[in-house]
Short mmCIF file of C-alpha atoms in Angstrom, two decimals:
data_model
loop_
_atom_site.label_atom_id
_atom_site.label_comp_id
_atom_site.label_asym_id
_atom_site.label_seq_id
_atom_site.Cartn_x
_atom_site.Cartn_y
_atom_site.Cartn_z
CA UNK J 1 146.01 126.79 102.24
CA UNK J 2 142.28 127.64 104.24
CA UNK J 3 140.61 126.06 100.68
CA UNK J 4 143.28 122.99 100.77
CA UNK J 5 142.44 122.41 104.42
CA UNK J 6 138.23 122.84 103.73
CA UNK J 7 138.64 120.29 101.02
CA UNK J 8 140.48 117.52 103.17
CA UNK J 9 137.84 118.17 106.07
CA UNK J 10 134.41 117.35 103.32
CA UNK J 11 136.54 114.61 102.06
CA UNK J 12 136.57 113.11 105.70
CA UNK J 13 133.37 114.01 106.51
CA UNK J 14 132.01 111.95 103.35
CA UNK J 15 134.18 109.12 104.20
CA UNK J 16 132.29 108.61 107.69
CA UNK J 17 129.38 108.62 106.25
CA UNK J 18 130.00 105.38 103.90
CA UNK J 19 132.89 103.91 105.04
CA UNK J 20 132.07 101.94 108.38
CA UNK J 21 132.85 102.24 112.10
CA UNK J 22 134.12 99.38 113.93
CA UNK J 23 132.10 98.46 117.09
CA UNK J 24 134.95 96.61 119.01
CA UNK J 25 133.13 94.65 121.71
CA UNK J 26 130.46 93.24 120.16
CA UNK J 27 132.71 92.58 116.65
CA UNK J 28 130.18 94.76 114.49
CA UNK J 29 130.20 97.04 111.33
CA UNK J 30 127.99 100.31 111.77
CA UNK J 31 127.42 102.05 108.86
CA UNK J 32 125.31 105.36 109.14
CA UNK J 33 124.08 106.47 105.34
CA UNK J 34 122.38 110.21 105.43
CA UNK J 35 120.25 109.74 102.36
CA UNK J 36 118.29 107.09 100.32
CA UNK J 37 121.09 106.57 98.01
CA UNK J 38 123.63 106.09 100.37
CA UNK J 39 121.53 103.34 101.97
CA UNK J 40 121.20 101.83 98.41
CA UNK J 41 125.55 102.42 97.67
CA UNK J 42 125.74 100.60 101.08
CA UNK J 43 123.57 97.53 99.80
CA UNK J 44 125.26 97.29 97.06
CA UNK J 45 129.29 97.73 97.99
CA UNK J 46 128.30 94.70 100.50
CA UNK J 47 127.18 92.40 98.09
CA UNK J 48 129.50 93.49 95.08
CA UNK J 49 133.00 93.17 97.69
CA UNK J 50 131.52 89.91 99.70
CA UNK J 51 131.36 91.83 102.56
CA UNK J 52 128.14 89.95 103.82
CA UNK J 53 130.80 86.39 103.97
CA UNK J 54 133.74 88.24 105.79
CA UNK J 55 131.97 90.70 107.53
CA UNK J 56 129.85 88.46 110.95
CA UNK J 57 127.96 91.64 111.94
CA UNK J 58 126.85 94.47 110.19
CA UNK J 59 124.18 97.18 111.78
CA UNK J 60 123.06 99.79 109.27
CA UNK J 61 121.63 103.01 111.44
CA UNK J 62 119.01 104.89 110.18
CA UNK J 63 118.36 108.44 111.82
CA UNK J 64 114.69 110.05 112.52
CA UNK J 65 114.73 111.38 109.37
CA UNK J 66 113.05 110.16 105.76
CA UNK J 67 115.64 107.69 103.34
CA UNK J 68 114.15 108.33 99.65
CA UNK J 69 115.19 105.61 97.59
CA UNK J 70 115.80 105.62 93.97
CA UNK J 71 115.55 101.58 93.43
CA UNK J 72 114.87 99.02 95.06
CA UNK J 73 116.72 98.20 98.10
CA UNK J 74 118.46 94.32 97.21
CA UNK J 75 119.82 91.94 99.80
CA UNK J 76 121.61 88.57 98.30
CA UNK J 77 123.40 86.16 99.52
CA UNK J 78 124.63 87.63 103.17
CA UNK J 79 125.67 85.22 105.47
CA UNK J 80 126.09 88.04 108.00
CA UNK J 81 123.76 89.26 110.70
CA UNK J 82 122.88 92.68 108.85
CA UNK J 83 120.17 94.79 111.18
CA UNK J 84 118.74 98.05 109.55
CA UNK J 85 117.90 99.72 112.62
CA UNK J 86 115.65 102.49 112.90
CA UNK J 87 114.42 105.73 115.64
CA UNK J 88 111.55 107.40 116.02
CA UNK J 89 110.81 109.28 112.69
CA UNK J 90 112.52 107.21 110.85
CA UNK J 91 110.63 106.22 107.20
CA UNK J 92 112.02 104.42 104.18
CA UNK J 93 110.20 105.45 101.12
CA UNK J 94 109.72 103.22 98.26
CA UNK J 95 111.00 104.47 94.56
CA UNK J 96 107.61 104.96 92.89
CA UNK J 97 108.99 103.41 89.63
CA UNK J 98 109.86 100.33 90.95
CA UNK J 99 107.43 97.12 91.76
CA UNK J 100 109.66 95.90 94.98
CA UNK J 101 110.74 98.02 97.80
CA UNK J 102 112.79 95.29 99.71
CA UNK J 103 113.92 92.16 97.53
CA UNK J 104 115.64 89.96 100.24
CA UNK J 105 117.18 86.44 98.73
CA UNK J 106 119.48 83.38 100.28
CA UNK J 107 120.76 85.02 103.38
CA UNK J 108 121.19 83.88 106.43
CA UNK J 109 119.95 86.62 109.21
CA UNK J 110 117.97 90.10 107.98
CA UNK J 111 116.23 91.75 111.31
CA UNK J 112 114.46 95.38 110.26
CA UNK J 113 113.58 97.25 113.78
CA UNK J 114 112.14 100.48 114.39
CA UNK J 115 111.50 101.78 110.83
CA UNK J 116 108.33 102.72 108.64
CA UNK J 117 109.10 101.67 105.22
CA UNK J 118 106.42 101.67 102.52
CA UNK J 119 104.87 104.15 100.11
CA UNK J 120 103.69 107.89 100.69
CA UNK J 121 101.93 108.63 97.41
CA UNK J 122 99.53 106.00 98.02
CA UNK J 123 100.44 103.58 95.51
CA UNK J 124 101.46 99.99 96.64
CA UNK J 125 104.55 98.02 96.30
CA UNK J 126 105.99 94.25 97.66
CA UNK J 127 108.58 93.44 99.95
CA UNK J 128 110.12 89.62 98.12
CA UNK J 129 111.66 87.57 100.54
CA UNK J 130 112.80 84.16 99.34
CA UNK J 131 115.15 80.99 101.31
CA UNK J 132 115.53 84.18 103.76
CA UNK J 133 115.89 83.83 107.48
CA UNK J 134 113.74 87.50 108.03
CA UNK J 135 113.44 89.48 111.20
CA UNK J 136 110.64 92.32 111.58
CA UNK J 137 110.28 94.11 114.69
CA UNK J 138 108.54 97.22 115.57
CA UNK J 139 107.49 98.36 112.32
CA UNK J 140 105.33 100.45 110.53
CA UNK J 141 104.59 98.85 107.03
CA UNK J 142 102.29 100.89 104.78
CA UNK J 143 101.32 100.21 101.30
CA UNK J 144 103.32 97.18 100.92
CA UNK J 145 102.55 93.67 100.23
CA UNK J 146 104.33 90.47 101.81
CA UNK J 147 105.27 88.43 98.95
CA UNK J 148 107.19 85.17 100.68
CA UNK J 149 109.05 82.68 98.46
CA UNK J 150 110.16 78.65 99.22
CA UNK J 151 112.27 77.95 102.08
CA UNK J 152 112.12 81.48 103.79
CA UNK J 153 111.44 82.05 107.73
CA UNK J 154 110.26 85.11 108.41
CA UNK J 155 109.16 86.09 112.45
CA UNK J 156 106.92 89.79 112.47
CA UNK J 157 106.53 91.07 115.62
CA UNK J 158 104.56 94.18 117.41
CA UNK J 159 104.27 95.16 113.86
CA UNK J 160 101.43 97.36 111.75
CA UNK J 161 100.87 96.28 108.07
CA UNK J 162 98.38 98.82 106.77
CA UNK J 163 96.91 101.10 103.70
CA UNK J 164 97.93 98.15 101.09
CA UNK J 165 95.95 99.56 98.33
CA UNK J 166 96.41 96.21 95.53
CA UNK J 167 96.42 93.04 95.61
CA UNK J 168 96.52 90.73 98.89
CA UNK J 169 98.40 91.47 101.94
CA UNK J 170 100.65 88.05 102.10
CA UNK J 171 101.10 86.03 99.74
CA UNK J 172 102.71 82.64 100.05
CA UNK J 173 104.79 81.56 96.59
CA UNK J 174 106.82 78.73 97.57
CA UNK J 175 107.64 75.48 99.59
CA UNK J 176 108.79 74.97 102.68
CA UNK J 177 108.02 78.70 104.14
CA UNK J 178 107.61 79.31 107.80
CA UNK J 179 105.57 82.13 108.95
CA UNK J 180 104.82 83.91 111.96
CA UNK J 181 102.86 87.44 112.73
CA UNK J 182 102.63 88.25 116.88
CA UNK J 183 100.85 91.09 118.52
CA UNK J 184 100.72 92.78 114.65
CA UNK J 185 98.17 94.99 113.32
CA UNK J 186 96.18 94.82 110.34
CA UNK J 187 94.24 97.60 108.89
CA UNK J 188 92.79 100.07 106.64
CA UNK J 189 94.05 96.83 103.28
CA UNK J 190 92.36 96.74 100.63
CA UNK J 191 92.40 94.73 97.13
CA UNK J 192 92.20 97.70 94.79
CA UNK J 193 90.46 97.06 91.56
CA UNK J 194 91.07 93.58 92.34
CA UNK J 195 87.86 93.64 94.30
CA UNK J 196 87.30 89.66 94.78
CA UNK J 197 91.00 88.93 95.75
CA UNK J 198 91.56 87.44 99.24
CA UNK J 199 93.82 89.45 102.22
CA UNK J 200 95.73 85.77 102.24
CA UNK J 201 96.47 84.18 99.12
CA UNK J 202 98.08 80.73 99.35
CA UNK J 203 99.71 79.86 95.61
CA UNK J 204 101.79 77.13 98.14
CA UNK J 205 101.20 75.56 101.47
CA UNK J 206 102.81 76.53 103.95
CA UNK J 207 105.13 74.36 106.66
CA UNK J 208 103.61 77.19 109.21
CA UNK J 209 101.62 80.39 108.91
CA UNK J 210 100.85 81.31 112.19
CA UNK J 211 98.74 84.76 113.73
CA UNK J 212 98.87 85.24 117.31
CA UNK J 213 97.41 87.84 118.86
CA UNK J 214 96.89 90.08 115.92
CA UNK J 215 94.11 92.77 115.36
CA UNK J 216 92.43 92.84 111.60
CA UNK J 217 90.10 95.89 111.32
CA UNK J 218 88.67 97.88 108.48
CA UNK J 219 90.05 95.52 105.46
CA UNK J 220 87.96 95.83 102.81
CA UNK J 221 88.89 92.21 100.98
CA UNK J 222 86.06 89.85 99.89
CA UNK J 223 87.62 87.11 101.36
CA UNK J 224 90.02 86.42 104.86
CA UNK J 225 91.90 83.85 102.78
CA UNK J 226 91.48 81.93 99.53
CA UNK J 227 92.86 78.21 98.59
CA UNK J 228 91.82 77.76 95.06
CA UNK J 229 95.56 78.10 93.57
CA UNK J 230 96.48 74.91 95.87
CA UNK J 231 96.42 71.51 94.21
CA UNK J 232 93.21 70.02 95.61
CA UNK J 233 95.07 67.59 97.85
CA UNK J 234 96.98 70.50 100.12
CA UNK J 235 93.61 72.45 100.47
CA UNK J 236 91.70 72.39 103.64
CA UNK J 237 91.01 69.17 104.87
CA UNK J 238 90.36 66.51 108.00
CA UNK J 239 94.06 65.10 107.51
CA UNK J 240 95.71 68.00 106.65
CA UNK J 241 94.00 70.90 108.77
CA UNK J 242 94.01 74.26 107.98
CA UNK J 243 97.16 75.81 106.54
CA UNK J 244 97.67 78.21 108.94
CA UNK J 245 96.01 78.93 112.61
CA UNK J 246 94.91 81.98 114.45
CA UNK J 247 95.31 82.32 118.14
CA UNK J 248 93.68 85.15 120.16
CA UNK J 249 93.35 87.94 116.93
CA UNK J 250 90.46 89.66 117.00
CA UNK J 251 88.34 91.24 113.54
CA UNK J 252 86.11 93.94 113.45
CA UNK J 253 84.54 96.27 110.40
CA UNK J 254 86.18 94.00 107.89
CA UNK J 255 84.54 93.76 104.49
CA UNK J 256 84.51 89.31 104.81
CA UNK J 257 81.99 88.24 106.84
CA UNK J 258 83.03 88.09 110.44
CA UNK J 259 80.87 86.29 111.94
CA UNK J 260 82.37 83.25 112.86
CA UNK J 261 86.12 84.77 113.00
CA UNK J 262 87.55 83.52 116.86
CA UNK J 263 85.06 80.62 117.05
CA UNK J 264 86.19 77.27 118.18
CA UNK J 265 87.35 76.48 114.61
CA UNK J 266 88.79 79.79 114.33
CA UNK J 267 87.82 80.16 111.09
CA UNK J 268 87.00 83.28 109.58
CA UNK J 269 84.56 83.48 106.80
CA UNK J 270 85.91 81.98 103.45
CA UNK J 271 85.49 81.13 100.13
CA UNK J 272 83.88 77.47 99.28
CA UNK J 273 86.57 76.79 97.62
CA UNK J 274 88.31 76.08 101.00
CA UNK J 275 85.68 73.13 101.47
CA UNK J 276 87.08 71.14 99.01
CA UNK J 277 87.91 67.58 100.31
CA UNK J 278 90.76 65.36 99.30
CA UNK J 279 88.43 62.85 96.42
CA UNK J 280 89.77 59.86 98.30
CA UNK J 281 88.03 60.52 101.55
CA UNK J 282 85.52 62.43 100.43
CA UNK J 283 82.64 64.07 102.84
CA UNK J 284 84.18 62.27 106.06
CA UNK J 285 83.25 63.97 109.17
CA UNK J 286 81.68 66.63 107.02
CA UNK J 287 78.65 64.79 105.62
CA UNK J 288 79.05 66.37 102.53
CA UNK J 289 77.69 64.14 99.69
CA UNK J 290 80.83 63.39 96.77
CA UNK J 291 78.31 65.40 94.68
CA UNK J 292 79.41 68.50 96.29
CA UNK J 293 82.53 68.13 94.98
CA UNK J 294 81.15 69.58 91.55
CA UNK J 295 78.82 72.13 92.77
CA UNK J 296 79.37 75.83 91.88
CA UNK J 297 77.83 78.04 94.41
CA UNK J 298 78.01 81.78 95.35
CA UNK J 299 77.87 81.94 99.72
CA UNK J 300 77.97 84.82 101.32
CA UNK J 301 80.20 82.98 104.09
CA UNK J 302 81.30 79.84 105.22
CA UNK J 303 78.02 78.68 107.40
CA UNK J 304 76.05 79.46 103.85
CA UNK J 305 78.50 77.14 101.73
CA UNK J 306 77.72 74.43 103.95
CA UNK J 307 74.40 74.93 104.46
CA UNK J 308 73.88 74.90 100.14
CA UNK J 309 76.02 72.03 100.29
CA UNK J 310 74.34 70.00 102.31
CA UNK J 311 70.56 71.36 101.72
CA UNK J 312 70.10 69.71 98.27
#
C-alpha cells in the first residue's frame, strides 16, 4: 500500500511540472518546466496540439537555476502571447551541436524577460527570428548572433548582447523588418576568423533599424556596419538616408575607427562601400566625381574614403 501511495504522489508531482496551471484573472497558462528538456517538451506539445491558436496567454516560468537544452528551442506559428519569463540566475544554455539556439517563425507576440540565454563553452550560435512580432527585455545575451528575417518586429530593451565570438552581431536577411535596440549594451563581439566582417551586416534594407541610447565598447570588428550585399540603389544615399540611425550611443575601445561615431551625421566609421551613390544622381551634394563610382580603395575610415575620393 506505502509503495502504491509513493507511486501516485511522483506521478502527480511530474504532472505539475508539464501539465499547466490556470491563472484565472488574467486568463493565462503557466507552465513551470525544471529542466532543459522539459522547456523543449513544452515547445513542442504547444505547437504539435495548436495550443498557441486556442490557448490567448501562455507564460512559461523559468526558475534561478540553469535550463540545458538538447536542441534547439522552436517557436511556429503561435498566435498566443507566450512570455518565457526569467529570475535572477536564471540561464538558458544553447545545445552545442546545434547552429540556432532560438528559431522563432510567424507568430504573433514572443516577449523573453529576465533570462541569460546563450553559450557557456565559448562557441557562438544565432537566435532566427522571421515575420515574428519579438519582445526582449532585460536580458543577458552571450555568444549569440541576431539573425532577423522579412517582415519581423523585434523591440530589445535594457538588454546586453556580448562575447559573440563569429560572425556579425545582427544581421538583417529580409524585407520589411523593423528593428529597435534601447538602453542595450554591446561588448566584448568579435568576428572570429572572419576578421574583415562588419558588427552590422545588411543582406536587406531595413523599414527601421534603430539604436538609442546604446553603449558599444571593446568590439573587435573591422567595420561598424557594411552595405556591399545591398543592391546599389538601397545603399547609402541623399534620397534614401542611412538605413538605420543612432541616437545618443556612445563607442569606446572598438576595433573600427571611432572617430567620428556621435558626430552630427552620426556616422561611425565605415567601409567605402557605403559611399556608393545611386548612378542616376551621381556625386550630388557629395562632389564626388561619377569616376568614383569605379575606384577601388583601401581607407582606414570614412573621412579617408572621401578624402581619396575626392583628392584625385
Amino acid at each position: 500500500m506505502k509503495k502504491r501511495l509513493l507511486s501516485v504522489c511522483i506521478a502527480l508531482a511530474l504532472m505539475s511540472v508539464l501539465l499547466p496551471a490556470r491563472a484565472a484573472e488574467e486568463d493565462t497558462t503557466i507552465f513551470s518546466p525544471q529542466t532543459g528538456q522539459e522547456l523543449i517538451s513544452i515547445l513542442d506539445e504547444l505547437r504539435l496540439k495548436n495550443l498557441y491558436i486556442t490557448t490567448p496567454n501562455i507564460t512559461i516560468m523559468l526558475e534561478g537555476k540553469d535550463y540545458q537544452l538538447e536542441k534547439s528551442m522552436e517557436i511556429y506559428l503561435c498566435e498566443s502571447n507566450l512570455t518565457i519569463q526569467g529570475t535572477s540566475g536564471t540561464r538558458i544554455l544553447g545545445a552545442k551541436s546545434y547552429h540556432y539556439t532560438l528559431t522563432a517563425q510567424s507568430s504573433n507576440s514572443i516577449t523573453l524577460r529576465d533570462l541569460a540565454i546563450g553559450q557557456e563553452d565559448g562557441s557562438t550560435a544565432v537566435f532566427e527570428i522571421g515575420d515574428c512580432d519579438l519582445i526582449i527585455e532585460r536580458c543577458d545575451i552571450f555568444s549569440e548572433s541576431i539573425e532577423i528575417r522579412e517582415d519581423t518586429v523585434l523591440t530589445v530593451k535594457d538588454s546586453t548582447i556580448r562575447d559573440c565570438s563569429y560572425g556579425a552581431i545582427i544581421e538583417v536577411r529580409g524585407d520589411g523588418t523593423k528593428t529597435l535596440f534601447e538602453n542595450c549594451r554591446f561588448y566584448r563581439n568579435r568576428p572570429g576568423p572572419l576578421d574583415r566582417l562588419p558588427c552590422i551586416s545588411l543582406f536587406s534594407r531595413p523599414n527601421k533599424l534603430d539604436f538609442i541610447n546604446c553603449t558599444f565598447k571593446d568590439n573587435e570588428y573591422y567595420y561598424f556596419n557594411d552595405f556591399s550585399y545591398l543592391p546599389v540603389g538601397e545603399r547609402k544615399n541623399d534620397k534614401a538616408g542611412l538605413p538605420y540611425t543612432l541616437q545618443n550611443c556612445s563607442f569606446s575601445g572598438n576595433a573600427w575607427d571611432s572617430e567620428e561615431a556621435g558626430t552630427d551625421s552620426a556616422i561611425p566609421a565605415k567601409p567605402v562601400s557605403e559611399y556608393v551613390y545611386d548612378v542616376s544622381d551621381p556625386g550630388e551634394d557629395t562632389k564626388l566625381p561619377v569616376e568614383a563610382l569605379d575606384k577601388v580603395i583601401d581607407a582606414a575610415s570614412a573621412a579617408d574614403a572621401v578624402k581619396q575620393l575626392t583628392s584625385g
